[in-house]
Coordinates of N, CA and C in Angstrom, one line a residue:
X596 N 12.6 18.1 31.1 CA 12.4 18.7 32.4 C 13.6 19.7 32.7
X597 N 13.7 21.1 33.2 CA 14.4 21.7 33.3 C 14.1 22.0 35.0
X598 N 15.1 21.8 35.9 CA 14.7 21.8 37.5 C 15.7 23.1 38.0
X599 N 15.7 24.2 38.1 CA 16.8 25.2 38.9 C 16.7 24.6 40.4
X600 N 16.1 24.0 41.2 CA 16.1 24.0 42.5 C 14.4 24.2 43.5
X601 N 14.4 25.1 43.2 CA 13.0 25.6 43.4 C 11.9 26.0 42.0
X602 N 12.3 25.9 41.2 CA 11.3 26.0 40.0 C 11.7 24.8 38.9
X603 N 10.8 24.5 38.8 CA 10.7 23.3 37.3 C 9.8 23.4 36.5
X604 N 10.2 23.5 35.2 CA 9.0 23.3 34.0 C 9.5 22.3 33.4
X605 N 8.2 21.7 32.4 CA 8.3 20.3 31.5 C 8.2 20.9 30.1
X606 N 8.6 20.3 29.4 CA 8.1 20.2 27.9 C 7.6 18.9 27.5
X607 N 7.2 18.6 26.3 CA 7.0 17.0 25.7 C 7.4 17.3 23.8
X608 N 7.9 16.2 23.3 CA 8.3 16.2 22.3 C 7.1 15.5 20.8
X609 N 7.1 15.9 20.5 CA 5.8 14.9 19.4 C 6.5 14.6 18.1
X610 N 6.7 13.3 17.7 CA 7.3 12.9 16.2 C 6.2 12.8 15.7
X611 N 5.8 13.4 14.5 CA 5.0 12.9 13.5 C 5.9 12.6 12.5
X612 N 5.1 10.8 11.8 CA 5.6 10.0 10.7 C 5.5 11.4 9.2
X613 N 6.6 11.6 8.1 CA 6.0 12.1 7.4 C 4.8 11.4 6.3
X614 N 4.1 12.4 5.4 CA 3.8 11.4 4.6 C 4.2 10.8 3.7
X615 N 3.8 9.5 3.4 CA 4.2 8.8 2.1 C 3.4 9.1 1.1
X616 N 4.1 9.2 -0.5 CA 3.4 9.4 -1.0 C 3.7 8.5 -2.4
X617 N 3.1 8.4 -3.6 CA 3.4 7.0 -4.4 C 4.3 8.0 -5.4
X618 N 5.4 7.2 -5.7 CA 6.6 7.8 -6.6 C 6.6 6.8 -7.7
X619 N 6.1 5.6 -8.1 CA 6.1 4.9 -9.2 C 4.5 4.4 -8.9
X620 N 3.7 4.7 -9.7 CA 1.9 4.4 -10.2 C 1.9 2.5 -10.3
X621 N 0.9 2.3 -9.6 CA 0.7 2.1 -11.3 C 0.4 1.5 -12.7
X622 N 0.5 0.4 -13.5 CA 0.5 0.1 -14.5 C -0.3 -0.8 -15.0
X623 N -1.3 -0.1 -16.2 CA -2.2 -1.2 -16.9 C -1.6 -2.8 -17.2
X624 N -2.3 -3.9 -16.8 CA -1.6 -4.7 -17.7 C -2.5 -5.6 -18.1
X625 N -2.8 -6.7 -19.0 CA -3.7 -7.7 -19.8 C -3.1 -9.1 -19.1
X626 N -3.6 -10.3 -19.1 CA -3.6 -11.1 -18.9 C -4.8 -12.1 -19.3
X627 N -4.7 -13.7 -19.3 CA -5.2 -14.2 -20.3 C -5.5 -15.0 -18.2
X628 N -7.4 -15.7 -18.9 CA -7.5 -16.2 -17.8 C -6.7 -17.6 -17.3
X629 N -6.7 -17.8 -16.1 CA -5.8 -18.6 -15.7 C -4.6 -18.2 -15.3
X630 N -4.0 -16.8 -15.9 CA -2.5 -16.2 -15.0 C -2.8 -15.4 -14.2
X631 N -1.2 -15.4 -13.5 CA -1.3 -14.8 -12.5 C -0.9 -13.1 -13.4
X632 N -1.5 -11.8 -12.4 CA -1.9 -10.7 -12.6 C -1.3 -10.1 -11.3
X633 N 0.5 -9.3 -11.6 CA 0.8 -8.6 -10.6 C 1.2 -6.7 -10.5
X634 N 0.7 -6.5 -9.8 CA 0.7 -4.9 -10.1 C 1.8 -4.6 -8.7
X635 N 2.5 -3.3 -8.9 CA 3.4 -2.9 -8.6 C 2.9 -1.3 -7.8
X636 N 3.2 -0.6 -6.6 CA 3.4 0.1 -6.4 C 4.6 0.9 -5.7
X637 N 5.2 1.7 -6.0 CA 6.5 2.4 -4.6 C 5.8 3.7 -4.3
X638 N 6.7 3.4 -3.0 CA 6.5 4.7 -2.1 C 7.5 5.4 -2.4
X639 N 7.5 6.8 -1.3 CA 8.9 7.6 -1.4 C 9.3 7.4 -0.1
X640 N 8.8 6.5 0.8 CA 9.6 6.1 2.1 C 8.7 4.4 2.7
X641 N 9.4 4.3 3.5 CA 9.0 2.9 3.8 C 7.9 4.0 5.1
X642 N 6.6 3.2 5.7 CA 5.7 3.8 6.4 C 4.8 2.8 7.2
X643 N 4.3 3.1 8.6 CA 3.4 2.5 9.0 C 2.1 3.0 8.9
X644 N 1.7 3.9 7.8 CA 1.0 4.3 7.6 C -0.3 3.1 7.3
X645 N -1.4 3.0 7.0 CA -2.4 2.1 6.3 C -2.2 2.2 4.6
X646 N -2.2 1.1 4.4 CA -2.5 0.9 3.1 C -3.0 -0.4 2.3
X647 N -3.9 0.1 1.8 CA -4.7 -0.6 1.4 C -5.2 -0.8 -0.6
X648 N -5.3 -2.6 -1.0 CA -5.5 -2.6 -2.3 C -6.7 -2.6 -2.4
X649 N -7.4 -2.4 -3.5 CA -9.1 -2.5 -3.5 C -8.8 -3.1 -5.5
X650 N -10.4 -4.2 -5.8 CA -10.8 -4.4 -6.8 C -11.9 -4.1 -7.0
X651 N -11.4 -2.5 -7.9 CA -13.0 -2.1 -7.8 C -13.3 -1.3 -6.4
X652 N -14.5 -1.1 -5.9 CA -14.4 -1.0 -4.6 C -14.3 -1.8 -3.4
X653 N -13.8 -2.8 -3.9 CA -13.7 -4.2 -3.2 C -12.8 -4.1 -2.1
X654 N -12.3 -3.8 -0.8 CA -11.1 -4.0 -0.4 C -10.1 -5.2 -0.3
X655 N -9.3 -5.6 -0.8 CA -8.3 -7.3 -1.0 C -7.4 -7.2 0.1
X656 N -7.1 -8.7 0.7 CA -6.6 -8.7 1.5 C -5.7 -10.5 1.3
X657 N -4.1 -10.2 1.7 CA -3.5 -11.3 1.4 C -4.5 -13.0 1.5
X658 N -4.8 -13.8 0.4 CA -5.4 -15.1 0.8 C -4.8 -16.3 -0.2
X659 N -6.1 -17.3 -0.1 CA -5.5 -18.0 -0.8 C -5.4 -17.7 -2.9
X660 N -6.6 -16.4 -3.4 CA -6.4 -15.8 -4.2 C -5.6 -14.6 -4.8
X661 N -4.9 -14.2 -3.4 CA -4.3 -12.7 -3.6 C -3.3 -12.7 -2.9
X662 N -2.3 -12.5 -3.2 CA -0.6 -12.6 -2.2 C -0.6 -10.6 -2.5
X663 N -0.3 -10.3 -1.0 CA 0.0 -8.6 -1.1 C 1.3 -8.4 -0.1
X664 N 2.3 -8.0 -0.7 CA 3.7 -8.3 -0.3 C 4.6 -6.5 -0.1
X665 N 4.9 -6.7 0.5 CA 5.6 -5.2 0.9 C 7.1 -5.5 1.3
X666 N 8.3 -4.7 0.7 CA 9.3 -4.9 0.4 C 10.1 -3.3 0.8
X667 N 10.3 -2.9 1.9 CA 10.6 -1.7 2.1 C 10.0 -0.7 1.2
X668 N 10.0 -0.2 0.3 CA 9.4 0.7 -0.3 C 7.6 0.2 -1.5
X669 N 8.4 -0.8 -1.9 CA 7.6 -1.7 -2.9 C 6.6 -2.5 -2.1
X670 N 5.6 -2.1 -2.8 CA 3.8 -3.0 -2.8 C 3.5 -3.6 -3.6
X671 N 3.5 -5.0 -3.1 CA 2.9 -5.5 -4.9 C 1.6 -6.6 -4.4
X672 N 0.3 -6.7 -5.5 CA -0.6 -7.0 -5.5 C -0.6 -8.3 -6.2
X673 N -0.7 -9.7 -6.4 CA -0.8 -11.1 -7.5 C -2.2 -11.2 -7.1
X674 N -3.0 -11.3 -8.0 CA -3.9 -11.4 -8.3 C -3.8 -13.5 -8.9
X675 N -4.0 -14.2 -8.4 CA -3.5 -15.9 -8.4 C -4.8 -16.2 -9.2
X676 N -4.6 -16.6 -10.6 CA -5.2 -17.1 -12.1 C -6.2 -16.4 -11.9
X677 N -6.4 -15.4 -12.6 CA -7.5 -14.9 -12.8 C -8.6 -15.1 -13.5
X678 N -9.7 -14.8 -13.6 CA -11.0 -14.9 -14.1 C -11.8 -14.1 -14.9
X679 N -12.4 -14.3 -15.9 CA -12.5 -12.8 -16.5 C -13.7 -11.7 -14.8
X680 N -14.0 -12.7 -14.5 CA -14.8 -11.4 -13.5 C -13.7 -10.4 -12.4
X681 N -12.5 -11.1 -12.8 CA -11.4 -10.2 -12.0 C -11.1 -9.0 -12.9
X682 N -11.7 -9.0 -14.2 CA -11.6 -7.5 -15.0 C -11.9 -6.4 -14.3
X683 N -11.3 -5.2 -14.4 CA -11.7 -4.4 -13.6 C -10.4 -3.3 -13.2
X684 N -10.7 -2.2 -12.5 CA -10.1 -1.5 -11.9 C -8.9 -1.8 -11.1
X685 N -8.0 -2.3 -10.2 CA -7.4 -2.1 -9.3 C -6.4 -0.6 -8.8
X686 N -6.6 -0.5 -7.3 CA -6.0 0.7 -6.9 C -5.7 0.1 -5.7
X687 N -4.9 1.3 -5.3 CA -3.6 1.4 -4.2 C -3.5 2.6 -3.6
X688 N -4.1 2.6 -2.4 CA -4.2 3.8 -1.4 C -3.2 3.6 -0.2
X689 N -2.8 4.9 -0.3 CA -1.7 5.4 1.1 C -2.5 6.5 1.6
X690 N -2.3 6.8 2.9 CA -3.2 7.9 3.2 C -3.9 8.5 2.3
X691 N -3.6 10.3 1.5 CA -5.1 10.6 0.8 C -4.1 10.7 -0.5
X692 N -3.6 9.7 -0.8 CA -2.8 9.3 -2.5 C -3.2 8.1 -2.7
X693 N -3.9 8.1 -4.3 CA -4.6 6.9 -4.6 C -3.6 6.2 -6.2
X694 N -3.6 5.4 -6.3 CA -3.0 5.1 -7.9 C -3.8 3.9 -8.3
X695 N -4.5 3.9 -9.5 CA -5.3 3.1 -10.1 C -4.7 2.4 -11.7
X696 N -4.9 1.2 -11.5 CA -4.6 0.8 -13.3 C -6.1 0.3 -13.9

């Protein structure tokens, strides 16, 4: 607000969050049934952005089969003793940046 006495105008200020974007992918890995299966993502900033893991097109969400843990920068997916029907795709989406193993 700027007030001389008899005249005032306003402004307003607007933060937009930057985007995050993935700086480490990523990585195929094998596992035999029965272990645990953990995949790894970083960002290039920590964000309240949405993000989300999918199996397949599956969306996953922290349970008693899947721990999904976020560590200031770092996302990580455990996938708890797997099964061969857990073969498959996984990805990691931050807004419109996707990384798949």
């Amino acid at each position: 607000v700027c007030d001389t006495g008899d005249q005032q105008t306003t402004a307003a200020v607007l933060v937009k969050e930057p985007a995050a974007i993935i700086v480490e992918a990523l990585k195929d890995i094998t596992s035999y049934e029965g272990e645990d299966a953990v995949f790894e993502c970083r960002l290039s900033r920590e964000t309240t952005q949405d993000v989300q893991w999918f199996l397949g097109d599956v969306p996953l969400q922290s349970n008693e089969m899947n721990e999904i843990r976020v560590q200031g920068t770092r996302h990580t997916l455990m996938l708890r003793k797997v099964t061969l029907e857990d073969s498959g795709s996984i990805s990691f989406k931050v807004g419109q940046h996707t990384s798949a193993a």
